[in-house]
mmCIF file of C-alpha atoms in Angstrom:
data_model
loop_
_atom_site.group_PDB
_atom_site.id
_atom_site.type_symbol
_atom_site.label_atom_id
_atom_site.label_comp_id
_atom_site.label_asym_id
_atom_site.label_seq_id
_atom_site.Cartn_x
_atom_site.Cartn_y
_atom_site.Cartn_z
ATOM 1 C CA MET A 1 0.000 0.000 0.000
ATOM 2 C CA TYR A 2 1.266 3.432 -0.940
ATOM 3 C CA LYS A 3 0.024 6.812 0.171
ATOM 4 C CA ALA A 4 0.363 9.668 -2.304
ATOM 5 C CA ILE A 5 0.244 13.208 -0.946
ATOM 6 C CA ILE A 6 -0.780 15.456 -3.819
ATOM 7 C CA THR A 7 -0.778 19.257 -3.853
ATOM 8 C CA VAL A 8 -2.688 21.114 -6.557
ATOM 9 C CA ARG A 9 -2.195 24.857 -6.876
ATOM 10 C CA LEU A 10 -3.354 27.471 -9.348
ATOM 11 C CA LYS A 11 -0.561 28.497 -11.704
ATOM 12 C CA PRO A 12 1.060 31.745 -10.528
ATOM 13 C CA SER A 13 -0.369 33.658 -13.504
ATOM 14 C CA VAL A 14 -3.976 32.651 -12.719
ATOM 15 C CA LEU A 15 -6.123 34.938 -10.561
ATOM 16 C CA ASP A 16 -7.178 33.407 -7.229
ATOM 17 C CA PRO A 17 -10.454 34.987 -6.046
ATOM 18 C CA GLN A 18 -10.689 32.569 -3.099
ATOM 19 C CA GLY A 19 -7.232 33.616 -1.951
ATOM 20 C CA SER A 20 -8.182 37.289 -2.324
ATOM 21 C CA ALA A 21 -11.299 36.690 -0.199
ATOM 22 C CA VAL A 22 -9.251 34.984 2.527
ATOM 23 C CA LYS A 23 -6.752 37.855 2.471
ATOM 24 C CA GLY A 24 -9.625 40.354 2.857
ATOM 25 C CA SER A 25 -11.015 38.392 5.800
ATOM 26 C CA LEU A 26 -7.601 38.256 7.476
ATOM 27 C CA HIS A 27 -7.246 42.031 7.063
ATOM 28 C CA SER A 28 -10.730 42.482 8.582
ATOM 29 C CA LEU A 29 -9.593 40.416 11.568
ATOM 30 C CA GLY A 30 -6.627 42.752 12.049
ATOM 31 C CA TYR A 31 -3.881 40.738 10.341
ATOM 32 C CA SER A 32 -2.704 43.660 8.243
ATOM 33 C CA ALA A 33 0.770 42.129 7.855
ATOM 34 C CA VAL A 34 -0.648 39.649 5.337
ATOM 35 C CA GLN A 35 0.534 40.557 1.822
ATOM 36 C CA ASP A 36 -0.988 37.785 -0.262
ATOM 37 C CA VAL A 37 -2.852 34.484 0.025
ATOM 38 C CA ARG A 38 -3.135 31.655 -2.492
ATOM 39 C CA VAL A 39 -5.452 28.698 -1.900
ATOM 40 C CA GLY A 40 -4.990 25.203 -3.296
ATOM 41 C CA LYS A 41 -6.005 21.609 -2.691
ATOM 42 C CA THR A 42 -4.236 18.736 -1.045
ATOM 43 C CA MET A 43 -5.260 15.145 -1.552
ATOM 44 C CA GLU A 44 -4.171 11.937 0.111
ATOM 45 C CA VAL A 45 -4.663 8.868 -2.076
ATOM 46 C CA TRP A 46 -4.054 5.366 -0.750
ATOM 47 C CA LEU A 47 -3.464 2.797 -3.480
ATOM 48 C CA GLU A 48 -2.178 -0.707 -3.985
ATOM 49 C CA ALA A 49 0.814 -1.074 -6.311
ATOM 50 C CA THR A 50 3.575 -3.617 -6.791
ATOM 51 C CA ASP A 51 6.351 -1.039 -6.576
ATOM 52 C CA SER A 52 6.896 2.686 -6.246
ATOM 53 C CA GLN A 53 7.437 3.169 -10.013
ATOM 54 C CA GLU A 54 3.980 1.752 -10.710
ATOM 55 C CA ALA A 55 2.428 3.829 -7.923
ATOM 56 C CA GLU A 56 4.111 6.981 -9.231
ATOM 57 C CA ALA A 57 2.928 6.354 -12.789
ATOM 58 C CA GLN A 58 -0.641 5.740 -11.605
ATOM 59 C CA VAL A 59 -0.759 8.856 -9.439
ATOM 60 C CA ASP A 60 0.731 11.018 -12.186
ATOM 61 C CA ALA A 61 -1.930 9.780 -14.616
ATOM 62 C CA MET A 62 -4.711 10.421 -12.049
ATOM 63 C CA CYS A 63 -3.474 13.990 -11.604
ATOM 64 C CA ARG A 64 -3.397 14.637 -15.345
ATOM 65 C CA LYS A 65 -6.790 13.066 -16.007
ATOM 66 C CA LEU A 66 -8.877 14.087 -13.004
ATOM 67 C CA LEU A 67 -7.278 15.652 -9.964
ATOM 68 C CA ALA A 68 -5.719 18.735 -11.550
ATOM 69 C CA ASN A 69 -6.731 20.932 -14.454
ATOM 70 C CA PRO A 70 -3.435 21.292 -16.346
ATOM 71 C CA VAL A 71 -4.660 24.443 -18.109
ATOM 72 C CA ILE A 72 -4.767 26.496 -14.912
ATOM 73 C CA GLU A 73 -3.212 24.303 -12.197
ATOM 74 C CA ASP A 74 0.150 22.808 -11.307
ATOM 75 C CA TYR A 75 0.454 19.631 -9.261
ATOM 76 C CA GLU A 76 3.161 17.854 -7.341
ATOM 77 C CA PHE A 77 3.130 14.755 -5.184
ATOM 78 C CA HIS A 78 5.280 12.455 -3.122
ATOM 79 C CA LEU A 79 4.762 8.853 -2.106
ATOM 80 C CA GLU A 80 4.985 7.174 1.271
ATOM 81 C CA LYS A 81 5.253 3.397 1.451
ATOM 82 C CA GLY A 82 3.135 1.269 3.758
ATOM 83 C CA ALA A 83 1.116 4.208 5.046
ATOM 84 C CA MET B 1 8.767 38.623 4.400
ATOM 85 C CA TYR B 2 7.771 35.122 5.379
ATOM 86 C CA LYS B 3 5.775 32.561 3.459
ATOM 87 C CA ALA B 4 3.639 30.167 5.495
ATOM 88 C CA ILE B 5 2.550 26.947 3.823
ATOM 89 C CA ILE B 6 -0.536 25.748 5.657
ATOM 90 C CA THR B 7 -2.277 22.394 5.253
ATOM 91 C CA VAL B 8 -5.809 21.934 6.597
ATOM 92 C CA ARG B 9 -7.256 18.421 6.675
ATOM 93 C CA LEU B 10 -10.443 16.934 8.042
ATOM 94 C CA LYS B 11 -9.810 15.040 11.273
ATOM 95 C CA PRO B 12 -9.512 11.296 10.574
ATOM 96 C CA SER B 13 -12.796 10.598 12.371
ATOM 97 C CA VAL B 14 -14.772 13.020 10.170
ATOM 98 C CA LEU B 15 -16.504 11.714 7.039
ATOM 99 C CA ASP B 16 -15.136 13.169 3.790
ATOM 100 C CA PRO B 17 -17.850 13.134 1.080
ATOM 101 C CA GLN B 18 -15.619 15.036 -1.354
ATOM 102 C CA GLY B 19 -12.907 12.409 -0.944
ATOM 103 C CA SER B 20 -15.469 9.642 -1.479
ATOM 104 C CA ALA B 21 -16.654 11.338 -4.671
ATOM 105 C CA VAL B 22 -13.088 11.597 -5.981
ATOM 106 C CA LYS B 23 -12.491 7.924 -5.130
ATOM 107 C CA GLY B 24 -15.655 6.982 -7.041
ATOM 108 C CA SER B 25 -14.527 9.009 -10.054
ATOM 109 C CA LEU B 26 -11.081 7.401 -10.003
ATOM 110 C CA HIS B 27 -12.697 3.939 -9.912
ATOM 111 C CA SER B 28 -14.912 4.951 -12.857
ATOM 112 C CA LEU B 29 -11.770 5.925 -14.779
ATOM 113 C CA GLY B 30 -10.326 2.454 -14.145
ATOM 114 C CA TYR B 31 -8.054 3.190 -11.178
ATOM 115 C CA SER B 32 -9.399 0.312 -9.122
ATOM 116 C CA ALA B 33 -6.200 0.136 -7.048
ATOM 117 C CA VAL B 34 -7.300 3.252 -5.158
ATOM 118 C CA GLN B 35 -8.362 2.324 -1.624
ATOM 119 C CA ASP B 36 -9.225 5.694 -0.136
ATOM 120 C CA VAL B 37 -9.030 9.429 -0.844
ATOM 121 C CA ARG B 38 -9.097 12.362 1.578
ATOM 122 C CA VAL B 39 -9.277 15.947 0.357
ATOM 123 C CA GLY B 40 -7.960 18.981 2.208
ATOM 124 C CA LYS B 41 -6.852 22.545 1.612
ATOM 125 C CA THR B 42 -3.468 24.098 1.273
ATOM 126 C CA MET B 43 -2.844 27.808 1.688
ATOM 127 C CA GLU B 44 0.199 29.948 1.063
ATOM 128 C CA VAL B 45 0.233 33.136 3.131
ATOM 129 C CA TRP B 46 2.885 35.812 2.622
ATOM 130 C CA LEU B 47 3.288 38.124 5.597
ATOM 131 C CA GLU B 48 5.634 40.713 7.019
ATOM 132 C CA ALA B 49 7.076 39.938 10.466
ATOM 133 C CA THR B 50 10.133 41.006 12.413
ATOM 134 C CA ASP B 51 11.213 37.444 13.161
ATOM 135 C CA SER B 52 10.084 33.863 12.700
ATOM 136 C CA GLN B 53 8.600 33.633 16.226
ATOM 137 C CA GLU B 54 6.254 36.506 15.463
ATOM 138 C CA ALA B 55 5.359 35.062 12.057
ATOM 139 C CA GLU B 56 4.667 31.653 13.616
ATOM 140 C CA ALA B 57 2.440 33.144 16.328
ATOM 141 C CA GLN B 58 0.489 35.175 13.745
ATOM 142 C CA VAL B 59 -0.050 32.226 11.407
ATOM 143 C CA ASP B 60 -1.098 29.948 14.256
ATOM 144 C CA ALA B 61 -3.684 32.531 15.371
ATOM 145 C CA MET B 62 -4.978 32.925 11.784
ATOM 146 C CA CYS B 63 -5.416 29.157 11.531
ATOM 147 C CA ARG B 64 -7.339 28.969 14.800
ATOM 148 C CA LYS B 65 -9.545 31.977 14.058
ATOM 149 C CA LEU B 66 -10.279 31.688 10.353
ATOM 150 C CA LEU B 67 -8.390 29.223 8.184
ATOM 151 C CA ALA B 68 -9.296 25.972 9.949
ATOM 152 C CA ASN B 69 -12.376 24.821 11.823
ATOM 153 C CA PRO B 70 -10.853 23.224 14.936
ATOM 154 C CA VAL B 71 -14.009 21.196 15.581
ATOM 155 C CA ILE B 72 -13.579 19.060 12.462
ATOM 156 C CA GLU B 73 -10.189 19.989 11.006
ATOM 157 C CA ASP B 74 -6.509 19.689 11.882
ATOM 158 C CA TYR B 75 -3.935 22.126 10.563
ATOM 159 C CA GLU B 76 -0.173 22.250 10.270
ATOM 160 C CA PHE B 77 2.187 24.764 8.696
ATOM 161 C CA HIS B 78 5.793 25.573 8.094
ATOM 162 C CA LEU B 79 7.491 28.879 7.373
ATOM 163 C CA GLU B 80 9.932 29.877 4.661
ATOM 164 C CA LYS B 81 11.904 33.080 5.042
ATOM 165 C CA GLY B 82 12.259 35.651 2.304
ATOM 166 C CA ALA B 83 9.973 33.805 -0.100
#
C-alpha cells in the first residue's frame, strides 16, 4: 500500500479569487501584515501497487486526467510506502 | 517577508464526502487500485514579520480563528523566510 500526498495549486499567472477573499477576511480580523494568500487543494490517495514506479505512474496519470486541471493548475506529489 | 505553507485536513474521524466522490470518479476511470481518498486545503500566506517567532504566532492565530475549523479539522504549517 502506498500513500500519495498530492498538492494542486493554481498556476502563478492565474487569478485566485478565493485567496483574495481569505486575504480580505484576514485584514478584517486585524492581520494587516498579510501581503498575499493563495489557496490550493491537497489530496491523500491510498493505493495498492507492486512497486513505487507503478504507484508513481498511476498517481501522475490520475493527476493529469482528473485531480488537476493542467490548463490552470500545477500539481506535485510524493509517495509514502506502507502508510 | 515570510511565506507560510498551511495544510488543513479533516480530522480522521470526520466523514469526507468530497474524498469519497473523488475515489468513485477514479474507480470509474479504471483506477481500481485506489483504496481511499481524503481531500484537504493548502494555503500559502505571505506576511511581514520582524522574526520567525512573530510570524509563527500570527499564522497559528490565523489558523485557529479563520483558516481551519478546529471542531472538524486539523492544521499544520511551516514557514519559509524571504519567499
